[in-house]
Amino acid sequence: MRVLREGRHVPMKDHPEFPNMRMSCPESEWTAHDNELIAPDVGLQLILVDSMDDDMSHQIMVYESAKHIWETIKLLMEETEDVKQNRLDILTSQYEAFKSFPGESITQIFERLNKLLNELSIHGKNYP
């Protein structure tokens, strides 16, 4: 997506004192076309913030562009090989010790197991 690669559209205007120079426009001077070009960034920001848990949302919602939010998410989610292996070991142990809890419905059991299997798959371990 262009917004994540190039960043947010910045409306520009000619500089009043320097003829061959451009400067950013204040929001009060944005045109309808500028608003159309900015809309994908705003929409993507909302999607990114809404898709994160509360802790992550609070860390990223202060940024002004979807690109900056995305870069921050990538940085925060980056793991070393040791961390990845440790996470895989924990998930494997959880899978091997998986059992239902008292009062848990079949749907709840399935949802927990499905989530666990998805996380294992993300980390490269698949169970048939």
mmCIF file of C-alpha atoms in Angstrom:
data_model
loop_
_atom_site.group_PDB
_atom_site.id
_atom_site.type_symbol
_atom_site.label_atom_id
_atom_site.label_comp_id
_atom_site.label_asym_id
_atom_site.label_seq_id
_atom_site.Cartn_x
_atom_site.Cartn_y
_atom_site.Cartn_z
ATOM 1 C CA MET A 1 0.000 0.000 0.000
ATOM 2 C CA ARG A 2 1.366 3.380 -1.049
ATOM 3 C CA VAL A 3 0.646 5.014 2.302
ATOM 4 C CA LEU A 4 2.863 2.528 4.141
ATOM 5 C CA ARG A 5 5.684 2.798 1.592
ATOM 6 C CA GLU A 6 5.732 6.541 0.953
ATOM 7 C CA GLY A 7 3.993 7.993 3.981
ATOM 8 C CA ARG A 8 1.173 10.444 4.368
ATOM 9 C CA HIS A 9 0.305 12.928 1.621
ATOM 10 C CA VAL A 10 1.464 16.407 2.633
ATOM 11 C CA PRO A 11 -0.443 19.241 0.911
ATOM 12 C CA MET A 12 2.013 21.787 -0.473
ATOM 13 C CA LYS A 13 1.856 25.355 -1.786
ATOM 14 C CA ASP A 14 4.308 27.785 -3.353
ATOM 15 C CA HIS A 15 6.461 29.684 -0.894
ATOM 16 C CA PRO A 16 5.458 33.377 -0.931
ATOM 17 C CA GLU A 17 9.035 34.709 -0.672
ATOM 18 C CA PHE A 18 11.023 32.139 -2.664
ATOM 19 C CA PRO A 19 9.575 31.438 -6.143
ATOM 20 C CA ASN A 20 11.022 27.976 -6.769
ATOM 21 C CA MET A 21 10.352 26.686 -3.287
ATOM 22 C CA ARG A 22 7.338 24.838 -1.891
ATOM 23 C CA MET A 23 6.089 24.612 1.670
ATOM 24 C CA SER A 24 3.441 22.599 3.485
ATOM 25 C CA CYS A 25 -0.060 24.001 3.595
ATOM 26 C CA PRO A 26 -1.869 24.646 6.849
ATOM 27 C CA GLU A 27 -4.948 22.433 7.255
ATOM 28 C CA SER A 28 -7.237 25.449 6.798
ATOM 29 C CA GLU A 29 -5.983 25.729 3.189
ATOM 30 C CA TRP A 30 -6.384 22.092 2.179
ATOM 31 C CA THR A 31 -8.461 21.461 -0.924
ATOM 32 C CA ALA A 32 -11.029 18.713 -1.426
ATOM 33 C CA HIS A 33 -8.384 16.879 -3.474
ATOM 34 C CA ASP A 34 -5.903 17.118 -0.582
ATOM 35 C CA ASN A 35 -8.505 15.639 1.750
ATOM 36 C CA GLU A 36 -9.063 12.750 -0.680
ATOM 37 C CA LEU A 37 -5.334 12.022 -0.760
ATOM 38 C CA ILE A 38 -5.058 12.133 3.048
ATOM 39 C CA ALA A 39 -8.124 9.937 3.675
ATOM 40 C CA PRO A 40 -6.377 6.565 3.062
ATOM 41 C CA ASP A 41 -3.741 7.423 5.674
ATOM 42 C CA VAL A 42 -6.374 8.376 8.253
ATOM 43 C CA GLY A 43 -8.396 5.239 7.518
ATOM 44 C CA LEU A 44 -5.335 3.024 7.805
ATOM 45 C CA GLN A 45 -4.360 4.677 11.088
ATOM 46 C CA LEU A 46 -7.774 3.774 12.507
ATOM 47 C CA ILE A 47 -7.493 0.189 11.281
ATOM 48 C CA LEU A 48 -4.007 -0.230 12.764
ATOM 49 C CA VAL A 49 -4.924 1.266 16.142
ATOM 50 C CA ASP A 50 -8.211 -0.671 16.354
ATOM 51 C CA SER A 51 -6.520 -3.957 15.494
ATOM 52 C CA MET A 52 -4.081 -3.750 18.415
ATOM 53 C CA ASP A 53 -4.745 -4.629 22.038
ATOM 54 C CA ASP A 54 -5.181 -1.737 24.485
ATOM 55 C CA ASP A 55 -1.538 -1.640 25.593
ATOM 56 C CA MET A 56 -0.225 -1.493 22.032
ATOM 57 C CA SER A 57 -2.924 0.973 20.949
ATOM 58 C CA HIS A 58 -1.842 3.447 23.605
ATOM 59 C CA GLN A 59 1.766 3.214 22.404
ATOM 60 C CA ILE A 60 0.992 3.841 18.735
ATOM 61 C CA MET A 61 -2.012 6.175 18.698
ATOM 62 C CA VAL A 62 0.169 9.242 19.295
ATOM 63 C CA TYR A 63 1.805 9.045 15.867
ATOM 64 C CA GLU A 64 0.569 11.234 13.023
ATOM 65 C CA SER A 65 0.843 8.876 10.074
ATOM 66 C CA ALA A 66 0.015 5.269 9.240
ATOM 67 C CA LYS A 67 3.597 4.756 8.055
ATOM 68 C CA HIS A 68 5.001 5.863 11.426
ATOM 69 C CA ILE A 69 2.491 3.638 13.265
ATOM 70 C CA TRP A 70 3.376 0.671 11.026
ATOM 71 C CA GLU A 71 7.124 1.148 11.486
ATOM 72 C CA THR A 72 6.631 1.338 15.267
ATOM 73 C CA ILE A 73 4.527 -1.842 15.301
ATOM 74 C CA LYS A 74 7.200 -3.661 13.296
ATOM 75 C CA LEU A 75 9.883 -2.467 15.694
ATOM 76 C CA LEU A 76 7.891 -3.427 18.796
ATOM 77 C CA MET A 77 6.975 -6.850 17.401
ATOM 78 C CA GLU A 78 10.479 -7.730 16.200
ATOM 79 C CA GLU A 79 11.860 -10.736 18.018
ATOM 80 C CA THR A 80 15.316 -12.222 18.279
ATOM 81 C CA GLU A 81 15.817 -15.880 17.393
ATOM 82 C CA ASP A 82 16.126 -16.743 21.099
ATOM 83 C CA VAL A 83 12.810 -15.056 21.873
ATOM 84 C CA LYS A 84 11.125 -16.829 18.932
ATOM 85 C CA GLN A 85 12.450 -20.224 20.053
ATOM 86 C CA ASN A 86 11.414 -19.563 23.645
ATOM 87 C CA ARG A 87 7.914 -18.578 22.500
ATOM 88 C CA LEU A 88 7.682 -21.729 20.373
ATOM 89 C CA ASP A 89 8.741 -23.870 23.344
ATOM 90 C CA ILE A 90 6.084 -22.261 25.549
ATOM 91 C CA LEU A 91 3.376 -22.732 22.912
ATOM 92 C CA THR A 92 4.406 -26.369 22.370
ATOM 93 C CA SER A 93 4.201 -27.012 26.113
ATOM 94 C CA GLN A 94 0.767 -25.402 26.228
ATOM 95 C CA TYR A 95 -0.364 -27.602 23.332
ATOM 96 C CA GLU A 96 0.973 -30.779 24.927
ATOM 97 C CA ALA A 97 -0.701 -29.945 28.262
ATOM 98 C CA PHE A 98 -3.954 -28.701 26.687
ATOM 99 C CA LYS A 99 -7.117 -29.659 28.560
ATOM 100 C CA SER A 100 -10.547 -28.234 29.191
ATOM 101 C CA PHE A 101 -11.379 -26.158 32.238
ATOM 102 C CA PRO A 102 -14.357 -26.875 34.518
ATOM 103 C CA GLY A 103 -17.471 -25.142 33.202
ATOM 104 C CA GLU A 104 -15.914 -24.379 29.823
ATOM 105 C CA SER A 105 -18.164 -24.908 26.800
ATOM 106 C CA ILE A 106 -17.162 -26.871 23.705
ATOM 107 C CA THR A 107 -17.073 -23.592 21.784
ATOM 108 C CA GLN A 108 -14.705 -22.017 24.305
ATOM 109 C CA ILE A 109 -12.441 -25.086 24.234
ATOM 110 C CA PHE A 110 -12.382 -25.024 20.429
ATOM 111 C CA GLU A 111 -11.620 -21.277 20.348
ATOM 112 C CA ARG A 112 -8.706 -21.666 22.782
ATOM 113 C CA LEU A 113 -7.306 -24.648 20.883
ATOM 114 C CA ASN A 114 -7.727 -22.926 17.525
ATOM 115 C CA LYS A 115 -5.939 -19.799 18.800
ATOM 116 C CA LEU A 116 -3.096 -21.950 20.156
ATOM 117 C CA LEU A 117 -2.773 -23.861 16.865
ATOM 118 C CA ASN A 118 -2.735 -20.577 14.911
ATOM 119 C CA GLU A 119 0.047 -19.185 17.106
ATOM 120 C CA LEU A 120 2.032 -22.396 16.694
ATOM 121 C CA SER A 121 1.559 -22.194 12.927
ATOM 122 C CA ILE A 122 2.774 -18.578 12.887
ATOM 123 C CA HIS A 123 5.917 -19.758 14.676
ATOM 124 C CA GLY A 124 6.450 -22.547 12.119
ATOM 125 C CA LYS A 125 5.060 -25.566 13.938
ATOM 126 C CA ASN A 126 2.011 -27.235 12.439
ATOM 127 C CA TYR A 127 -0.098 -30.022 13.870
ATOM 128 C CA PRO A 128 -2.398 -31.999 11.579
#
